[in-house]
Coordinates of C-alpha atoms in Angstrom, one line a residue:
M30 CA 99.0 164.8 108.0
N31 CA 100.5 167.7 106.1
P32 CA 100.4 167.8 102.3
G33 CA 103.6 166.4 100.9
T34 CA 104.3 164.0 103.8
G35 CA 103.1 161.1 101.6
D36 CA 105.7 162.1 99.0
V37 CA 108.4 162.2 101.6
I38 CA 107.4 158.7 102.9
Q39 CA 107.5 157.3 99.3
E40 CA 111.0 158.8 98.7
L41 CA 112.3 157.4 102.0
G42 CA 110.9 154.0 100.9
K43 CA 113.0 154.1 97.8
K44 CA 116.1 154.8 99.8
I45 CA 115.7 151.6 101.9
A46 CA 117.4 149.6 99.1
D47 CA 120.3 152.2 98.8
T48 CA 123.7 150.6 98.5
N49 CA 125.1 153.0 101.0
I50 CA 124.4 151.5 104.4
I51 CA 124.4 154.8 106.2
V52 CA 121.8 156.3 103.8
A53 CA 119.7 153.2 104.0
T54 CA 119.8 153.1 107.8
L55 CA 118.9 156.8 108.1
A56 CA 116.0 156.3 105.8
I57 CA 114.7 153.3 107.8
Q58 CA 115.0 155.3 111.0
C59 CA 113.1 158.2 109.5
L60 CA 110.3 155.9 108.5
E61 CA 110.2 154.5 112.1
K62 CA 109.8 158.0 113.5
L63 CA 107.1 158.8 111.0
A64 CA 105.2 155.6 111.7
S65 CA 105.4 156.1 115.4
G66 CA 104.3 159.7 115.2
L67 CA 101.6 159.6 112.6
R68 CA 100.2 156.2 113.7
Q69 CA 96.9 155.7 111.8
P70 CA 97.5 158.2 109.0
F71 CA 100.7 156.3 108.2
A72 CA 98.8 152.9 107.7
P73 CA 98.2 153.4 103.9
Y74 CA 102.0 153.5 103.3
V75 CA 102.7 150.2 105.1
Q76 CA 101.9 148.0 102.2
S77 CA 104.1 149.9 99.8
T78 CA 107.3 150.2 102.0
L79 CA 107.2 147.0 104.1
P80 CA 108.4 144.6 101.3
A81 CA 111.6 146.7 100.9
L82 CA 112.2 146.5 104.7
I83 CA 111.8 142.7 104.6
E84 CA 114.1 142.4 101.6
K85 CA 116.7 144.7 103.3
S86 CA 116.8 142.4 106.4
K87 CA 119.4 140.3 104.6
E88 CA 122.0 142.8 105.7
R89 CA 124.3 141.4 108.4
K90 CA 125.2 144.7 110.1
Q91 CA 123.5 144.8 113.4
T92 CA 122.7 148.5 113.3
V93 CA 120.7 147.9 110.1
V94 CA 118.9 144.9 111.5
D95 CA 118.0 146.8 114.7
A96 CA 116.6 149.7 112.7
I97 CA 114.5 147.4 110.5
R98 CA 113.1 145.6 113.6
A99 CA 112.1 148.9 115.3
T100 CA 110.6 150.2 112.0
T101 CA 108.5 147.0 111.3
D102 CA 107.2 147.1 114.9
A103 CA 106.2 150.7 114.4
Y104 CA 104.5 149.7 111.1
F105 CA 102.5 147.0 112.8
A106 CA 101.3 149.5 115.5
A107 CA 100.4 152.1 112.8
A108 CA 98.3 149.4 111.1
G109 CA 96.3 148.9 114.3
C110 CA 98.0 145.6 115.1
D111 CA 96.0 144.0 112.3
M112 CA 97.6 140.7 111.2
T113 CA 96.1 141.0 107.7
A114 CA 98.3 144.1 107.1
I115 CA 101.5 142.0 107.4
G116 CA 100.3 138.4 106.6
D117 CA 101.2 138.2 102.9
H118 CA 104.5 140.0 103.5
Y119 CA 105.4 137.6 106.2
F120 CA 104.9 134.6 104.0
T121 CA 107.0 136.2 101.2
G122 CA 109.8 136.7 103.6
A123 CA 109.4 133.3 105.3
T124 CA 110.0 131.6 101.9
H125 CA 112.8 133.9 100.8
K126 CA 116.0 132.3 99.4
N127 CA 118.1 134.1 101.9
P128 CA 118.1 132.4 105.4
Q129 CA 118.5 135.7 107.3
V130 CA 115.4 137.1 105.6
R131 CA 113.5 133.9 106.6
A132 CA 114.7 134.2 110.2
E133 CA 113.9 137.9 110.5
S134 CA 110.4 137.2 109.1
H135 CA 109.8 134.6 111.8
H136 CA 111.0 137.1 114.4
F137 CA 108.7 139.8 113.0
L138 CA 105.7 137.5 113.2
R139 CA 106.6 136.5 116.8
R140 CA 106.7 140.2 117.8
C141 CA 103.4 140.8 116.2
L142 CA 101.8 137.8 117.9
A143 CA 103.0 139.1 121.2
V144 CA 101.2 142.4 120.9
I145 CA 97.9 141.6 119.1
P146 CA 94.9 142.2 121.3
T147 CA 92.9 139.2 120.2
R148 CA 93.7 135.6 119.2
P149 CA 93.8 134.7 115.5
G150 CA 91.2 132.4 114.0
K151 CA 91.9 128.7 113.3
G152 CA 92.4 129.4 109.6
D153 CA 95.2 131.9 110.3
I154 CA 96.6 129.6 113.0
K155 CA 96.9 126.8 110.5
R156 CA 98.6 129.0 107.9
Y157 CA 101.2 130.3 110.4
A158 CA 101.7 126.9 111.9
D159 CA 102.3 125.2 108.6
Q160 CA 104.9 127.8 107.6
L161 CA 106.6 127.7 110.9
K162 CA 106.6 123.9 110.9
A163 CA 108.4 124.1 107.6
G164 CA 110.9 126.5 109.3
L165 CA 111.7 123.9 111.9
E166 CA 113.1 121.7 109.1
D167 CA 115.1 124.6 107.6
G168 CA 118.8 123.9 106.8
D169 CA 119.9 127.1 108.7
A170 CA 120.1 126.9 112.5
G171 CA 119.0 130.5 112.9
V172 CA 115.8 130.0 110.9
R173 CA 115.0 126.8 112.9
E174 CA 115.5 128.7 116.2
A175 CA 113.4 131.7 115.1
A176 CA 110.6 129.3 113.9
A177 CA 110.6 127.5 117.3
E178 CA 110.6 130.8 119.2
C179 CA 107.6 132.0 117.1
L180 CA 105.7 128.7 117.6
G181 CA 106.3 129.1 121.3
T182 CA 104.7 132.5 121.3
L183 CA 101.9 131.2 119.1
S184 CA 101.3 128.3 121.6
K185 CA 101.2 130.8 124.5
L186 CA 98.7 132.9 122.5
V187 CA 96.2 130.2 121.4
T188 CA 97.1 127.5 124.1
P189 CA 98.9 124.3 123.3
K190 CA 95.6 122.4 123.0
V191 CA 94.6 124.5 119.9
L192 CA 98.1 124.5 118.3
D193 CA 99.1 120.9 118.8
P194 CA 96.9 119.4 116.0
F195 CA 98.6 121.8 113.5
I196 CA 102.1 120.8 114.4
E197 CA 101.5 117.1 114.6
G198 CA 104.6 115.1 113.6
V199 CA 107.2 117.5 115.0
E200 CA 110.1 115.7 116.8
K201 CA 110.0 115.6 120.6
L202 CA 113.2 117.7 121.0
K203 CA 111.7 120.5 118.9
L204 CA 108.4 120.2 120.8
D205 CA 110.3 120.6 124.1
K206 CA 112.0 123.7 122.7
I207 CA 108.7 125.1 121.6
A208 CA 107.3 124.5 125.1
E209 CA 110.3 126.2 126.6
Y210 CA 109.9 129.3 124.5
S211 CA 106.1 129.2 125.3
E212 CA 106.9 129.5 129.0
K213 CA 109.1 132.5 128.4
A214 CA 106.8 134.3 125.9
T215 CA 104.7 137.3 126.9
I216 CA 101.5 138.2 125.2
K217 CA 99.0 141.1 125.5
A218 CA 95.9 139.3 124.3
K219 CA 93.4 138.6 127.0
A220 CA 93.2 135.1 128.4
A221 CA 90.7 132.8 126.8
P222 CA 87.4 132.6 128.7
K223 CA 87.4 129.6 130.9
P224 CA 84.5 127.1 130.7
R225 CA 81.7 128.2 133.0
A226 CA 81.8 125.7 135.8
P227 CA 78.7 127.1 137.6
A228 CA 76.5 126.4 134.6
P229 CA 75.5 122.9 135.7
A230 CA 75.1 124.1 139.3
A231 CA 72.7 126.8 138.2
A232 CA 69.9 124.3 137.9
P233 CA 69.2 124.0 141.7
S234 CA 68.6 127.8 141.8
K235 CA 65.5 127.4 139.5
P236 CA 63.0 126.0 142.0
R237 CA 62.2 129.5 143.2
P238 CA 60.3 130.6 140.0
R239 CA 58.4 127.3 139.9
P240 CA 55.3 128.6 141.9
R241 CA 54.9 131.2 139.1
A242 CA 54.3 128.6 136.5
P243 CA 50.7 127.4 137.0
P244 CA 50.1 126.5 133.3
K245 CA 52.4 123.6 133.7
A246 CA 50.0 121.1 132.2
A247 CA 50.3 122.9 128.8
P248 CA 53.7 121.3 127.8
A249 CA 52.0 117.9 127.1
P250 CA 49.6 118.6 124.2
T251 CA 48.4 115.6 122.4
S252 CA 48.0 117.5 119.2
S253 CA 51.7 118.4 118.8
P254 CA 53.2 117.9 115.3
V255 CA 54.4 114.4 114.7
V256 CA 57.8 113.9 113.2
E257 CA 58.1 111.0 110.8
D258 CA 60.0 108.0 111.9
D259 CA 62.8 108.4 109.4
A260 CA 63.5 112.1 110.2
P261 CA 66.5 112.7 112.4
A262 CA 66.0 114.3 115.8
G263 CA 65.5 118.1 115.4
V264 CA 64.4 117.9 111.7
S265 CA 60.8 118.8 111.4
A266 CA 58.6 116.9 108.9
N267 CA 56.8 120.1 108.1
L268 CA 59.9 121.6 106.3
P269 CA 59.9 121.7 102.5
P270 CA 61.2 118.4 101.1
H271 CA 64.4 119.7 99.6
I272 CA 65.4 121.5 102.8
R273 CA 64.5 118.5 104.9
K274 CA 66.6 116.2 102.7
K275 CA 69.6 118.6 103.1
L276 CA 69.2 118.6 106.9
E277 CA 68.8 114.9 107.1
A278 CA 71.9 114.3 105.0
S279 CA 74.0 116.7 107.0
A280 CA 72.9 115.2 110.3
R281 CA 73.6 111.7 109.1
A282 CA 77.0 112.6 107.7
A283 CA 78.0 114.3 110.9
A284 CA 76.8 111.2 113.0
I285 CA 78.8 108.9 110.7
K286 CA 82.0 111.0 111.0
K287 CA 81.7 111.2 114.8
A288 CA 81.1 107.4 115.0
Q289 CA 84.2 106.7 112.8
R290 CA 86.3 109.1 114.9
E291 CA 85.3 107.4 118.1
G292 CA 85.7 103.9 116.6
R293 CA 82.0 103.0 117.1
P294 CA 79.9 101.0 114.6
I295 CA 78.0 102.9 112.0
D296 CA 75.6 100.2 110.8
D297 CA 72.5 102.1 111.9
L298 CA 73.8 105.4 110.5
L299 CA 74.4 104.3 106.9
P300 CA 71.8 105.5 104.5
P301 CA 69.7 102.9 102.7
P302 CA 70.8 102.2 99.1
E303 CA 69.1 104.4 96.6
P304 CA 66.4 102.5 94.8
V305 CA 67.0 101.8 91.2
S306 CA 64.1 102.9 89.1
A307 CA 63.3 103.9 85.6
P308 CA 62.5 107.6 85.1
V309 CA 58.9 108.2 85.9
A310 CA 56.7 109.1 83.0
P311 CA 55.4 112.6 83.1
K312 CA 52.1 113.3 84.9
P313 CA 49.1 113.8 82.7
A314 CA 48.9 117.4 83.8
A315 CA 51.3 119.7 82.1
P316 CA 53.9 121.0 84.5
K317 CA 53.5 124.6 85.6
R318 CA 56.7 126.0 84.2
P319 CA 57.4 129.3 82.4
V320 CA 58.6 127.6 79.2
A321 CA 56.6 128.4 76.2
A322 CA 55.1 125.5 74.2
A323 CA 57.2 123.1 76.2
P324 CA 54.6 120.9 77.9
P325 CA 52.9 119.7 74.7
A326 CA 56.2 118.5 73.3
R327 CA 57.2 116.6 76.4
K328 CA 54.0 114.4 76.6
P329 CA 54.7 112.2 73.7
A330 CA 58.5 112.0 74.4
A331 CA 58.3 110.7 77.9
P332 CA 56.7 107.3 77.2
A333 CA 59.4 106.7 74.6
A334 CA 62.1 107.4 77.1
A335 CA 60.4 105.1 79.7
A336 CA 59.7 102.4 77.2
G337 CA 63.3 101.5 76.5
K338 CA 65.5 103.7 74.5
P339 CA 69.0 102.2 74.7
R340 CA 70.5 105.5 75.7
G341 CA 68.0 106.5 78.3
A342 CA 66.4 103.3 79.7
V343 CA 67.3 102.3 83.2
K344 CA 66.7 98.7 84.2
A345 CA 64.9 98.2 87.4
G346 CA 66.7 96.0 89.8
A347 CA 67.8 95.6 93.4
S348 CA 70.9 97.6 94.4
E349 CA 73.6 95.9 96.4
A350 CA 72.7 95.8 100.1
V351 CA 75.4 97.0 102.5
K352 CA 76.6 94.0 104.6
L353 CA 79.0 94.8 107.4
R354 CA 80.8 91.7 108.5
F355 CA 82.3 93.1 111.7
A356 CA 79.4 95.2 112.8
N357 CA 79.0 95.4 116.6
D358 CA 81.9 93.0 117.0
E359 CA 83.1 93.2 120.6
S360 CA 86.3 91.4 119.7
L361 CA 87.1 93.8 116.8
D362 CA 90.3 95.2 118.4
E363 CA 91.6 91.6 119.0
K364 CA 90.8 90.6 115.4
I365 CA 92.6 93.7 114.0
A366 CA 95.6 93.0 116.2
S367 CA 95.8 89.4 115.2
A368 CA 95.4 90.1 111.5
L369 CA 97.8 93.0 111.0
P370 CA 101.5 93.2 112.0
A371 CA 102.1 94.9 115.4
A372 CA 104.9 97.0 113.9
V373 CA 102.6 98.4 111.3
L374 CA 99.8 99.2 113.8
E375 CA 102.4 101.0 116.0
S376 CA 103.7 103.0 113.1
L377 CA 100.2 104.0 112.0
A378 CA 99.7 105.6 115.4
S379 CA 103.1 107.4 115.3
A380 CA 103.3 111.2 115.6
K381 CA 105.7 111.4 112.7
W382 CA 104.1 111.5 109.3
K383 CA 107.0 109.7 107.7
D384 CA 106.5 106.7 110.0
R385 CA 102.8 106.6 109.1
M386 CA 103.6 106.8 105.4
E387 CA 106.1 104.0 105.6
A388 CA 103.5 102.0 107.6
M389 CA 101.0 102.4 104.7
D390 CA 103.6 101.0 102.3
Q391 CA 104.4 98.1 104.6
L392 CA 100.7 97.4 105.0
R393 CA 100.2 97.3 101.2
E394 CA 103.1 94.9 100.8
F395 CA 101.9 92.7 103.7
L396 CA 98.3 92.5 102.3
G397 CA 99.7 91.6 98.8
D398 CA 101.8 88.8 100.3
E399 CA 98.9 87.4 102.3
A400 CA 96.6 87.5 99.3
A401 CA 99.2 85.7 97.2
R402 CA 99.3 82.9 99.8
G403 CA 95.5 82.6 99.7
S404 CA 95.1 83.8 103.4
G405 CA 94.3 87.4 102.8
V406 CA 93.2 89.7 105.6
H407 CA 89.6 90.8 105.3
P408 CA 89.5 94.3 103.7
E409 CA 86.8 95.5 106.1
L410 CA 89.2 95.0 109.0
V411 CA 91.8 97.1 107.1
V412 CA 89.3 99.9 106.4
R413 CA 88.1 100.0 110.0
Q414 CA 91.8 100.3 111.1
L415 CA 92.4 103.1 108.5
S416 CA 89.4 105.0 109.9
R417 CA 91.0 104.8 113.4
K418 CA 94.7 105.2 112.7
P419 CA 95.8 107.2 110.8
G420 CA 92.2 108.2 110.6
W421 CA 90.2 110.0 107.9
K422 CA 91.2 113.4 109.4
E423 CA 94.9 112.7 108.7
S424 CA 96.8 116.0 108.4
N425 CA 99.5 114.8 106.0
F426 CA 98.2 114.5 102.4
Q427 CA 100.8 111.9 101.4
V428 CA 99.6 109.5 104.2
S429 CA 96.0 110.1 103.2
A430 CA 96.9 109.4 99.5
R431 CA 98.5 106.1 100.5
A432 CA 95.3 105.1 102.4
F433 CA 93.1 105.9 99.4
Q434 CA 95.4 104.1 97.0
L435 CA 95.3 101.1 99.4
I436 CA 91.4 101.1 99.3
A437 CA 91.5 101.3 95.5
W438 CA 94.0 98.4 95.3
M439 CA 91.9 96.2 97.6
A440 CA 88.7 97.0 95.6
G441 CA 90.4 95.9 92.4
E442 CA 91.9 92.6 93.7
D443 CA 89.9 89.5 92.9
E444 CA 91.8 87.6 95.6
L445 CA 90.5 89.9 98.4
D446 CA 87.0 89.8 99.7
F447 CA 86.4 93.5 99.5
N448 CA 82.7 93.5 100.5
T449 CA 80.0 96.2 100.5
G450 CA 80.7 96.9 104.1
A451 CA 84.3 98.0 103.4
A452 CA 83.0 100.1 100.6
A453 CA 80.3 101.8 102.7
L454 CA 82.8 102.6 105.4
S455 CA 85.2 104.2 102.9
V456 CA 82.9 106.2 100.6
P457 CA 82.0 109.1 103.0
A458 CA 85.6 109.9 103.6
L459 CA 86.5 109.6 99.9
V460 CA 83.7 112.0 99.0
D461 CA 85.0 114.6 101.6
K462 CA 88.3 114.7 99.8
L463 CA 87.0 115.2 96.2
G464 CA 87.4 118.9 96.8
D465 CA 91.0 118.6 98.0
I466 CA 93.4 119.6 95.2
K467 CA 96.0 117.2 96.5
L468 CA 93.7 114.2 97.2
K469 CA 90.9 114.5 94.7
G470 CA 92.8 112.2 92.3
P471 CA 93.4 109.3 94.8
A472 CA 89.9 109.7 96.3
G473 CA 88.3 109.6 92.9
D474 CA 90.3 106.6 91.8
A475 CA 89.2 104.7 94.9
L476 CA 85.5 105.5 94.3
T477 CA 85.9 104.4 90.6
A478 CA 87.5 101.1 91.7
I479 CA 84.6 100.5 94.1
A480 CA 82.1 101.2 91.3
E481 CA 84.0 98.8 89.0
R482 CA 83.8 96.1 91.6
F483 CA 80.1 96.4 92.4
S484 CA 78.2 99.0 90.3
L485 CA 78.0 102.7 89.7
Q486 CA 74.5 102.7 91.2
F487 CA 75.9 101.2 94.5
V488 CA 78.5 104.0 94.7
V489 CA 76.1 106.7 93.7
G490 CA 73.6 105.6 96.3
L491 CA 76.3 106.0 99.0
T492 CA 77.6 109.4 97.8
L493 CA 74.4 111.4 97.4
D494 CA 74.0 112.1 101.1
P495 CA 77.6 113.0 101.7
I496 CA 77.6 115.4 98.7
R497 CA 74.4 117.1 100.0
A498 CA 76.1 117.5 103.4
Q499 CA 79.1 119.4 102.1
K500 CA 79.1 123.0 103.2
S501 CA 81.8 124.3 100.8
P502 CA 80.4 125.3 97.4
K503 CA 83.8 124.4 95.8
V504 CA 83.7 120.8 97.3
V505 CA 80.1 120.4 96.0
A506 CA 81.2 121.6 92.5
D507 CA 84.1 119.1 92.5
C508 CA 81.8 116.3 93.6
L509 CA 79.3 117.1 90.8
T510 CA 82.1 117.2 88.3
W511 CA 83.3 113.8 89.5
L512 CA 79.8 112.3 89.3
N513 CA 79.3 113.7 85.8
T514 CA 82.6 112.0 84.7
Q515 CA 81.4 108.7 86.1
L516 CA 78.1 108.8 84.3
L517 CA 80.0 109.4 81.0
E518 CA 82.5 106.7 81.6
F519 CA 80.2 104.0 83.1
G520 CA 77.0 104.9 81.4
V521 CA 73.7 105.3 83.1
Q522 CA 72.5 101.7 82.9
G523 CA 71.1 100.7 86.3
V524 CA 71.6 104.2 87.9
G525 CA 68.7 105.8 89.7
L526 CA 68.7 109.0 87.8
R527 CA 65.8 110.6 89.7
A528 CA 67.9 110.5 92.9
V529 CA 70.8 112.0 91.0
A530 CA 68.6 114.8 89.6
D531 CA 67.2 115.5 93.1
M532 CA 70.7 115.9 94.5
A533 CA 71.8 118.0 91.6
R534 CA 68.8 120.3 92.1
D535 CA 69.1 120.6 95.9
A536 CA 72.9 120.9 96.3
G537 CA 73.8 122.4 92.9
L538 CA 71.1 124.3 91.0
Q539 CA 69.8 126.0 94.2
S540 CA 73.3 126.9 95.4
S541 CA 74.2 130.6 95.7
N542 CA 77.6 129.9 94.2
A543 CA 77.9 130.4 90.4
Q544 CA 80.5 127.7 89.9
T545 CA 78.4 125.1 91.7
R546 CA 75.3 126.0 89.7
A547 CA 77.4 125.7 86.5
T548 CA 78.6 122.2 87.3
A549 CA 75.0 121.2 88.2
V550 CA 73.8 122.5 84.9
T551 CA 76.5 120.4 83.1
L552 CA 75.4 117.3 85.0
M553 CA 71.8 117.9 84.1
G554 CA 73.0 118.2 80.5
T555 CA 74.5 114.7 80.7
L556 CA 71.2 113.4 82.1
R557 CA 69.5 115.1 79.1
R558 CA 71.8 113.2 76.8
A559 CA 70.8 110.0 78.6
V560 CA 67.0 110.2 78.9
G561 CA 66.1 112.8 76.3
P562 CA 63.5 115.6 76.7
A563 CA 61.9 113.8 79.6
V564 CA 64.7 114.9 81.8
M565 CA 62.7 117.9 82.9
D566 CA 60.3 115.6 84.6
L567 CA 63.2 114.5 86.9
V568 CA 64.0 118.1 87.9
G569 CA 60.8 119.4 89.4
D570 CA 59.8 123.1 89.7
L571 CA 62.6 125.6 89.3
N572 CA 62.6 129.4 89.0
S573 CA 62.6 130.9 85.5
Q574 CA 66.3 131.8 85.5
L575 CA 67.3 128.2 86.2
V576 CA 64.9 126.9 83.7
Q577 CA 66.5 129.2 81.1
L578 CA 70.0 128.0 82.0
L579 CA 68.8 124.4 81.7
D580 CA 67.0 125.0 78.4
T581 CA 70.2 126.6 77.0
E582 CA 72.3 123.6 78.1
F583 CA 69.7 121.1 76.8
A584 CA 69.6 122.8 73.4
R585 CA 73.4 122.5 73.2
V586 CA 73.5 118.8 73.9
S587 CA 70.1 117.9 72.3
D588 CA 71.8 116.2 69.3
Q589 CA 74.6 114.5 71.3
A590 CA 74.2 110.8 72.3
M591 CA 75.8 109.3 75.4
P592 CA 79.3 108.0 74.6
E593 CA 80.0 104.3 74.8
P594 CA 81.0 103.3 78.3
T595 CA 84.7 103.0 78.8
R596 CA 84.5 101.3 82.2
T597 CA 82.9 98.0 83.2
Q598 CA 81.0 97.0 86.2
R599 CA 80.9 93.6 87.8
S600 CA 77.5 92.1 88.5
A601 CA 76.1 92.1 92.0
A602 CA 76.2 88.3 92.0
A603 CA 80.0 88.3 91.3
S604 CA 80.6 90.5 94.3
K605 CA 79.0 88.2 96.8

């Protein structure tokens, strides 16, 4: 590109907003020619001049609109048909106050989707689908039509099977229009690779090499490593303990989610309650840790903490056992159908989110009336229904919020027999949403209500594995923050702090994310306030950097006592 061409492009970009339509149109046409001729060298100027083109698309003169369409298409080609080059600008235009700008933005996205060489990822699909779904409800008919046409192209690009979950709740007439546009749409992306049907049939072709395998007796050695009984399939007992715990928790959480999604019982998949035990006194040998003069100070402090300091002692006792009343019940469907109104069940399965939300309100009202008459529906049946329809993967946050509020209400009602089984079925789904900005409030309130009904130790025992299984560092950080708040509000009496410390170490302190480590350090500071200097005996071996972070936090809170509990817990006997 010749020197000075960049300055020309910038000057032309300034003329896009000119009040003289002829000047603006000529400037836009010049930019289109430059983008088409320069191609890749023009790409750096796309970001600086595209916003003005989108803003100018509010003009009603067709000559201007046609020039803008041709120029934006040339821009996209100059950017290498890269969706990231236009993504943010599309969303800016799609939310513009002028309906014509919104409609033209949808048209621009449609044209880009038609020419991209590869399909977008699921994250991008969700972003575009959410915005286009909102466009279907726009007050302007042109915007609605443009959004439907764009969704049709997107459906042709990624296949309806991939797109349908992201546009759940759209009216049938609009879905039909999207399908119609999908049939008419043309795309350049290659067709998705079809599943390989010959794969299962490839097995019969393997008998030929069999004669070449004389050492066939070798696959049955008697000295193969033995995996412990409690280790899930595929998890070796020879792995380091903290890695093995993480793998076991992840496998168990995945199995529970799959069983809940398929409506199967999860009795055998639930983790056993964490044992409640007092912090173990430190071993006679000083721990090998790069902390100067620390071991001699910890020896005399540990017996005092274990002996019964009010702020650090943890009573030993049996945690509430999970009792599923309707486990492996073959007549579960009939019991749910007879217990809950048919209209509510039908609305919970509706494709429209407003119907599902109204059904949640009707269900809450129905359960309240039944409880007032003394013939309440068993909450475990309700939770099992919620796990099916609308399901824990409900796409609308308002419906999910209603479901979590219903669980919190049932846990707080004395008239309802909200048992440990209903709690155990709810907790994994609630933990998953602690990292959702829109649902962390209702999910946290429901977990707190369950803890108040039974005990904090019971809830903590059910949450540790789901927290370990979280893959997002942000979700883990939010879970640790929630747990720290619960310990401060309920107190640590009865809570198995060693299990909490193990989880904080495995999921938090050893995380590669700085925010997650910081929240784990804060949680360990709360444990330091609870048990005193002996807290380091709960942590285990850590690298010197983490030890330094913990020592800094412990020094900060060393003179702070645990606050008085502001929440109460019912006894285990009262919950039976």
